[in-house]
Amino acid sequence: MDKNLSQLLARACDAIRNEIGTGQVASYIPALARVDPKKLGAAIVTVDGQVARYGDADEPFSMQSISKVFTLTLALEQIGEKLWERVGREPSGNSFNSIVQLEREHGIPRNPLINAGALVVCDVLLCQRSPDQAIAAILEFVRSTSDDASVSTDPEVAQSEAETGFRNASLANFMKSFGNLTHDVDDVLHVYFHQCAIAVSCAQLARAGLFLATNGSDPQTHRPFISAQRARRINSIMLMCGHYDASGEFAFRVGTPGKSGVGGGILAIVPDRAAIAVWSPALTSAGNSHAGTAALEQIVREAGWSIF
Ligand code: GLU
């Protein structure tokens, strides 16, 4: 562990401790409502192999929508540019589970990082795979990018989402009616709920995101996950769309590509330098971690890592 990096991380997180607990945990998924809102974890993994951890950095939390970055990567590897015939790549300006835009835009979701777009991505991953095989492929990808075979799905969270995922079911049925889902709606939802229920710690998540900071190849295992151009493009989608209708605010305050999840985690990518993961479960009204965003803002400012 690098001492300077650890000191920087500790200084940045200590500075925002009074933000911890502001906001609400995601109560619409009952299994998430039980999480302690006072947690704060953070981890940085740099391209040259330094690692720094803070607070609850090793405690697993629900990845939720951060998983959309990994499924998007898999779907692009699977069908390439054809994905863009079924999902856009523009910021939505709407909440993560909005149905309004879908009607006006004929069942084509604005981008792959909102729920509707992620459901289309699941549909792609179901091509020539059973739902269980699709879930296994997603898990396998997160395990290989994090270089940690212990990463798993939390079955209780997946079950809880399935029991209460009426809005996601509506989005999926709506897109099916426009012909933008080719598989059974229940199968698509099953895969989606399981990808969201993957549990990771900040340390695992930062490591899993590192390939996006290093032109698509893992700097330590040298595994070439994706091309440099694809990594750049995924980063640009994260920057524009990674925080729903608060993506502009995140770019303004933090200034890096990032993806949040309603579990309270955020993955931020600093191209050519590092991947950062933060976790604090209390969310803003837009569904993004309040203290996590504050921590990232402080870390990126102290390190001088804004891309702007
Ligand atoms: N599983 C959540 C949902 O579909 C993910 C939302 C999020 O993390 O933003 O509602």
Short mmCIF file of C-alpha atoms and ligand atoms in Angstrom, two decimals:
data_model
loop_
_atom_site.label_atom_id
_atom_site.label_comp_id
_atom_site.label_asym_id
_atom_site.label_seq_id
_atom_site.Cartn_x
_atom_site.Cartn_y
_atom_site.Cartn_z
CA MET A 1 0.00 0.00 0.00
CA ASP A 2 1.39 3.39 -0.97
CA LYS A 3 1.64 5.70 2.03
CA ASN A 4 1.05 8.96 0.14
CA LEU A 5 -1.95 7.60 -1.67
CA SER A 6 -3.41 6.19 1.56
CA GLN A 7 -2.86 9.52 3.28
CA LEU A 8 -4.54 11.39 0.44
CA LEU A 9 -7.52 9.04 0.57
CA ALA A 10 -7.82 9.31 4.36
CA ARG A 11 -7.58 13.10 4.25
CA ALA A 12 -10.24 13.36 1.55
CA CYS A 13 -12.66 10.97 3.29
CA ASP A 14 -12.09 12.45 6.76
CA ALA A 15 -12.96 15.87 5.33
CA ILE A 16 -16.46 14.79 4.29
CA ARG A 17 -17.41 12.59 7.28
CA ASN A 18 -20.16 15.02 8.31
CA GLU A 19 -21.92 14.21 5.01
CA ILE A 20 -22.34 10.54 5.97
CA GLY A 21 -25.96 9.55 6.52
CA THR A 22 -27.47 12.51 4.65
CA GLY A 23 -30.16 11.17 2.29
CA GLN A 24 -32.16 7.97 2.30
CA VAL A 25 -31.24 4.33 1.69
CA ALA A 26 -33.05 2.72 -1.26
CA SER A 27 -36.16 1.50 0.53
CA TYR A 28 -37.99 0.41 -2.63
CA ILE A 29 -35.86 -2.74 -2.62
CA PRO A 30 -36.55 -4.17 0.87
CA ALA A 31 -33.22 -6.02 1.14
CA LEU A 32 -31.38 -2.72 0.60
CA ALA A 33 -33.48 -0.84 3.15
CA ARG A 34 -31.76 -2.78 5.95
CA VAL A 35 -28.27 -1.49 5.15
CA ASP A 36 -26.65 0.85 7.68
CA PRO A 37 -26.71 4.39 6.18
CA LYS A 38 -23.66 5.37 8.27
CA LYS A 39 -21.20 3.27 6.29
CA LEU A 40 -18.43 4.87 4.28
CA GLY A 41 -15.87 2.92 2.32
CA ALA A 42 -13.45 3.95 -0.41
CA ALA A 43 -10.66 2.34 -2.41
CA ILE A 44 -8.25 3.51 -5.08
CA VAL A 45 -6.34 1.19 -7.39
CA THR A 46 -3.81 2.91 -9.64
CA VAL A 47 -2.60 1.75 -13.04
CA ASP A 48 0.87 1.18 -11.58
CA GLY A 49 -0.45 -1.19 -8.94
CA GLN A 50 -0.85 0.97 -5.83
CA VAL A 51 -3.88 0.28 -3.64
CA ALA A 52 -5.37 2.46 -0.91
CA ARG A 53 -8.36 1.66 1.28
CA TYR A 54 -10.47 3.70 3.69
CA GLY A 55 -13.16 2.82 6.22
CA ASP A 56 -15.55 0.07 5.12
CA ALA A 57 -13.54 -0.59 1.94
CA ASP A 58 -13.68 -4.36 2.35
CA GLU A 59 -17.35 -4.71 3.20
CA PRO A 60 -19.49 -6.08 0.35
CA PHE A 61 -22.44 -4.03 -0.85
CA SER A 62 -24.95 -4.41 -3.64
CA MET A 63 -23.51 -3.33 -6.97
CA GLN A 64 -26.91 -2.44 -8.40
CA SER A 65 -26.63 -0.21 -11.47
CA ILE A 66 -22.84 -0.17 -11.46
CA SER A 67 -23.24 -3.66 -12.97
CA LYS A 68 -24.60 -1.94 -16.10
CA VAL A 69 -21.08 -0.89 -17.05
CA PHE A 70 -19.97 -4.53 -17.05
CA THR A 71 -23.00 -5.86 -18.95
CA LEU A 72 -22.65 -3.04 -21.50
CA THR A 73 -19.03 -4.08 -22.03
CA LEU A 74 -20.05 -7.71 -22.56
CA ALA A 75 -22.86 -6.81 -24.97
CA LEU A 76 -20.54 -4.59 -27.03
CA GLU A 77 -18.06 -7.43 -27.22
CA GLN A 78 -20.88 -9.70 -28.32
CA ILE A 79 -22.61 -7.66 -31.05
CA GLY A 80 -20.46 -4.53 -31.43
CA GLU A 81 -21.96 -1.46 -33.06
CA LYS A 82 -25.25 -3.25 -33.72
CA LEU A 83 -26.14 -2.54 -30.10
CA TRP A 84 -26.71 1.11 -31.02
CA GLU A 85 -29.64 0.12 -33.26
CA ARG A 86 -31.54 -0.83 -30.09
CA VAL A 87 -30.31 1.62 -27.48
CA GLY A 88 -29.08 5.22 -27.72
CA ARG A 89 -26.06 6.86 -26.18
CA GLU A 90 -27.41 10.22 -25.08
CA PRO A 91 -28.02 11.42 -21.53
CA SER A 92 -31.62 10.80 -20.53
CA GLY A 93 -32.27 13.78 -18.26
CA ASN A 94 -34.81 11.51 -16.58
CA SER A 95 -34.78 9.31 -13.50
CA PHE A 96 -33.21 5.85 -13.67
CA ASN A 97 -36.51 4.00 -14.04
CA SER A 98 -38.53 6.52 -16.07
CA ILE A 99 -40.98 5.18 -18.64
CA VAL A 100 -42.01 8.55 -20.10
CA GLN A 101 -39.23 8.94 -22.66
CA LEU A 102 -39.62 5.37 -23.89
CA GLU A 103 -43.06 6.03 -25.29
CA ARG A 104 -42.01 9.14 -27.18
CA GLU A 105 -38.92 7.37 -28.52
CA HIS A 106 -40.68 4.19 -29.66
CA GLY A 107 -39.22 1.76 -27.16
CA ILE A 108 -35.55 2.70 -27.80
CA PRO A 109 -33.96 3.60 -24.44
CA ARG A 110 -31.80 6.72 -24.35
CA ASN A 111 -28.69 4.91 -23.12
CA PRO A 112 -27.51 1.57 -21.71
CA LEU A 113 -26.97 2.90 -18.17
CA ILE A 114 -30.63 3.58 -17.35
CA ASN A 115 -32.84 0.64 -16.43
CA ALA A 116 -34.58 0.35 -19.81
CA GLY A 117 -31.24 0.36 -21.64
CA ALA A 118 -29.79 -2.23 -19.27
CA LEU A 119 -32.80 -4.48 -19.92
CA VAL A 120 -32.06 -4.34 -23.67
CA VAL A 121 -28.44 -5.21 -22.87
CA CYS A 122 -29.66 -8.25 -20.87
CA ASP A 123 -31.74 -9.28 -23.88
CA VAL A 124 -28.56 -9.21 -25.99
CA LEU A 125 -26.71 -11.32 -23.42
CA LEU A 126 -29.51 -13.90 -23.59
CA CYS A 127 -28.71 -14.62 -27.26
CA GLN A 128 -27.55 -18.26 -27.33
CA ARG A 129 -27.54 -18.41 -23.53
CA SER A 130 -30.05 -19.58 -20.97
CA PRO A 131 -30.81 -17.05 -18.19
CA ASP A 132 -28.51 -18.96 -15.84
CA GLN A 133 -25.73 -18.98 -18.44
CA ALA A 134 -26.15 -15.23 -18.96
CA ILE A 135 -25.91 -14.61 -15.21
CA ALA A 136 -22.84 -16.87 -15.06
CA ALA A 137 -21.21 -14.95 -17.94
CA ILE A 138 -21.77 -11.60 -16.18
CA LEU A 139 -20.42 -12.94 -12.89
CA GLU A 140 -17.45 -14.50 -14.63
CA PHE A 141 -16.64 -11.15 -16.27
CA VAL A 142 -16.75 -9.27 -12.97
CA ARG A 143 -14.63 -11.99 -11.37
CA SER A 144 -12.01 -11.76 -14.09
CA THR A 145 -11.85 -7.97 -14.17
CA SER A 146 -11.61 -7.85 -10.37
CA ASP A 147 -9.17 -10.78 -10.45
CA ASP A 148 -11.20 -12.22 -7.60
CA ALA A 149 -13.10 -15.48 -7.97
CA SER A 150 -14.99 -14.92 -4.72
CA VAL A 151 -17.31 -12.21 -6.14
CA SER A 152 -20.90 -13.52 -6.04
CA THR A 153 -24.55 -12.60 -6.35
CA ASP A 154 -26.56 -12.03 -3.19
CA PRO A 155 -29.64 -14.25 -3.70
CA GLU A 156 -31.64 -12.37 -1.07
CA VAL A 157 -31.23 -9.07 -2.93
CA ALA A 158 -32.09 -10.70 -6.28
CA GLN A 159 -35.23 -12.21 -4.72
CA SER A 160 -36.18 -8.90 -3.11
CA GLU A 161 -35.85 -7.10 -6.46
CA ALA A 162 -37.90 -9.74 -8.23
CA GLU A 163 -40.68 -9.39 -5.66
CA THR A 164 -40.85 -5.61 -5.97
CA GLY A 165 -39.60 -4.90 -9.50
CA PHE A 166 -42.95 -3.78 -10.91
CA ARG A 167 -41.46 -0.72 -12.58
CA ASN A 168 -38.74 -2.75 -14.28
CA ALA A 169 -41.36 -5.28 -15.40
CA SER A 170 -43.35 -2.39 -16.90
CA LEU A 171 -40.30 -1.09 -18.76
CA ALA A 172 -39.54 -4.57 -20.11
CA ASN A 173 -43.12 -5.22 -21.23
CA PHE A 174 -43.30 -1.80 -22.81
CA MET A 175 -40.15 -2.42 -24.85
CA LYS A 176 -41.37 -5.90 -25.76
CA SER A 177 -44.49 -4.28 -27.22
CA PHE A 178 -42.22 -2.20 -29.48
CA GLY A 179 -40.27 -5.32 -30.51
CA ASN A 180 -37.10 -4.16 -28.73
CA LEU A 181 -36.85 -7.28 -26.54
CA THR A 182 -36.50 -10.59 -28.34
CA HIS A 183 -36.54 -12.90 -25.33
CA ASP A 184 -39.13 -13.73 -22.73
CA VAL A 185 -39.72 -10.73 -20.46
CA ASP A 186 -39.38 -12.86 -17.32
CA ASP A 187 -36.01 -14.20 -18.49
CA VAL A 188 -34.73 -10.68 -19.20
CA LEU A 189 -35.86 -9.50 -15.76
CA HIS A 190 -34.35 -12.56 -14.08
CA VAL A 191 -30.93 -11.77 -15.56
CA TYR A 192 -31.27 -8.06 -14.75
CA PHE A 193 -32.19 -8.63 -11.10
CA HIS A 194 -29.25 -10.99 -10.67
CA GLN A 195 -26.72 -8.62 -12.23
CA CYS A 196 -27.91 -5.84 -9.90
CA ALA A 197 -27.58 -8.20 -6.91
CA ILE A 198 -23.85 -8.85 -7.42
CA ALA A 199 -22.09 -7.95 -4.17
CA VAL A 200 -18.66 -6.30 -4.21
CA SER A 201 -16.51 -4.33 -1.80
CA CYS A 202 -14.95 -0.99 -2.77
CA ALA A 203 -11.58 -2.72 -3.09
CA GLN A 204 -13.02 -5.35 -5.46
CA LEU A 205 -14.98 -2.77 -7.45
CA ALA A 206 -12.06 -0.41 -8.00
CA ARG A 207 -9.98 -3.37 -9.16
CA ALA A 208 -12.79 -4.52 -11.46
CA GLY A 209 -12.98 -1.08 -13.08
CA LEU A 210 -9.25 -0.73 -13.63
CA PHE A 211 -9.36 -2.07 -17.21
CA LEU A 212 -11.37 1.02 -18.17
CA ALA A 213 -8.57 3.26 -16.91
CA THR A 214 -5.93 1.34 -18.83
CA ASN A 215 -7.20 1.27 -22.41
CA GLY A 216 -9.12 -1.96 -21.91
CA SER A 217 -6.28 -4.22 -20.75
CA ASP A 218 -5.59 -5.27 -17.19
CA PRO A 219 -2.20 -3.76 -16.27
CA GLN A 220 -1.41 -6.54 -13.81
CA THR A 221 -2.66 -9.75 -15.44
CA HIS A 222 -2.21 -8.25 -18.96
CA ARG A 223 -5.57 -9.64 -20.00
CA PRO A 224 -6.84 -7.63 -22.99
CA PHE A 225 -10.52 -7.31 -22.05
CA ILE A 226 -11.55 -4.79 -24.71
CA SER A 227 -9.95 -2.48 -27.28
CA ALA A 228 -8.65 0.96 -26.28
CA GLN A 229 -11.30 2.61 -28.45
CA ARG A 230 -14.09 0.66 -26.74
CA ALA A 231 -12.75 1.59 -23.30
CA ARG A 232 -12.72 5.26 -24.30
CA ARG A 233 -16.29 5.04 -25.53
CA ILE A 234 -17.55 3.29 -22.40
CA ASN A 235 -15.89 6.02 -20.34
CA SER A 236 -17.63 8.68 -22.39
CA ILE A 237 -21.01 7.01 -21.84
CA MET A 238 -20.28 6.81 -18.11
CA LEU A 239 -19.42 10.51 -18.04
CA MET A 240 -22.57 11.54 -19.89
CA CYS A 241 -25.06 9.02 -18.52
CA GLY A 242 -23.66 7.36 -15.40
CA HIS A 243 -25.66 9.31 -12.82
CA TYR A 244 -29.10 9.46 -14.46
CA ASP A 245 -30.56 12.96 -14.38
CA ALA A 246 -27.70 14.09 -12.12
CA SER A 247 -24.95 13.15 -14.62
CA GLY A 248 -24.23 16.80 -15.34
CA GLU A 249 -23.91 17.51 -11.62
CA PHE A 250 -21.44 14.63 -11.21
CA ALA A 251 -19.33 15.84 -14.16
CA PHE A 252 -19.42 19.35 -12.70
CA ARG A 253 -18.43 18.32 -9.18
CA VAL A 254 -16.17 15.30 -9.74
CA GLY A 255 -15.10 15.54 -13.38
CA THR A 256 -14.46 11.90 -14.26
CA PRO A 257 -16.47 9.10 -15.87
CA GLY A 258 -18.53 7.43 -13.15
CA LYS A 259 -21.40 5.06 -12.52
CA SER A 260 -23.58 4.98 -9.45
CA GLY A 261 -25.90 2.34 -8.04
CA VAL A 262 -28.77 2.55 -5.57
CA GLY A 263 -26.77 0.30 -3.23
CA GLY A 264 -24.78 3.49 -2.52
CA GLY A 265 -21.69 2.59 -4.53
CA ILE A 266 -19.99 4.67 -7.21
CA LEU A 267 -17.23 3.58 -9.59
CA ALA A 268 -15.14 6.43 -11.00
CA ILE A 269 -12.55 6.05 -13.74
CA VAL A 270 -9.53 8.30 -14.07
CA PRO A 271 -8.15 7.43 -17.52
CA ASP A 272 -4.47 6.43 -17.48
CA ARG A 273 -4.31 6.85 -13.70
CA ALA A 274 -6.72 4.94 -11.49
CA ALA A 275 -10.10 3.46 -10.70
CA ILE A 276 -11.84 4.66 -7.54
CA ALA A 277 -14.76 3.04 -5.75
CA VAL A 278 -16.73 4.63 -2.93
CA TRP A 279 -19.69 3.36 -0.93
CA SER A 280 -22.09 5.09 1.41
CA PRO A 281 -25.71 3.87 1.28
CA ALA A 282 -27.72 7.06 1.90
CA LEU A 283 -28.85 8.46 -1.47
CA THR A 284 -29.84 11.79 -2.95
CA SER A 285 -33.29 12.09 -4.53
CA ALA A 286 -31.69 11.21 -7.89
CA GLY A 287 -30.56 7.85 -6.44
CA ASN A 288 -26.85 8.61 -6.10
CA SER A 289 -24.77 8.24 -2.92
CA HIS A 290 -24.64 11.60 -1.14
CA ALA A 291 -21.49 11.05 0.93
CA GLY A 292 -19.94 8.90 -1.80
CA THR A 293 -20.18 11.78 -4.28
CA ALA A 294 -18.73 14.18 -1.72
CA ALA A 295 -15.85 11.78 -1.05
CA LEU A 296 -15.12 11.38 -4.75
CA GLU A 297 -15.21 15.12 -5.28
CA GLN A 298 -12.66 15.55 -2.53
CA ILE A 299 -10.42 12.66 -3.64
CA VAL A 300 -10.33 13.82 -7.26
CA ARG A 301 -9.69 17.42 -6.21
CA GLU A 302 -6.82 16.47 -3.85
CA ALA A 303 -5.26 14.17 -6.44
CA GLY A 304 -5.75 16.63 -9.32
CA TRP A 305 -7.48 13.88 -11.30
CA SER A 306 -10.37 15.69 -12.97
CA ILE A 307 -10.24 15.02 -16.70
CA PHE A 308 -11.06 18.67 -17.37
N1 GLU B 1 -31.89 -2.67 -9.25
C1 GLU B 1 -32.18 -1.26 -9.31
C2 GLU B 1 -33.45 -1.05 -10.08
O1 GLU B 1 -33.59 -1.64 -11.09
C3 GLU B 1 -31.03 -0.56 -9.94
C4 GLU B 1 -31.19 0.93 -9.94
C5 GLU B 1 -29.90 1.65 -9.62
O2 GLU B 1 -28.97 1.14 -9.05
O3 GLU B 1 -29.83 2.82 -9.99
O4 GLU B 1 -34.33 -0.34 -9.73
#
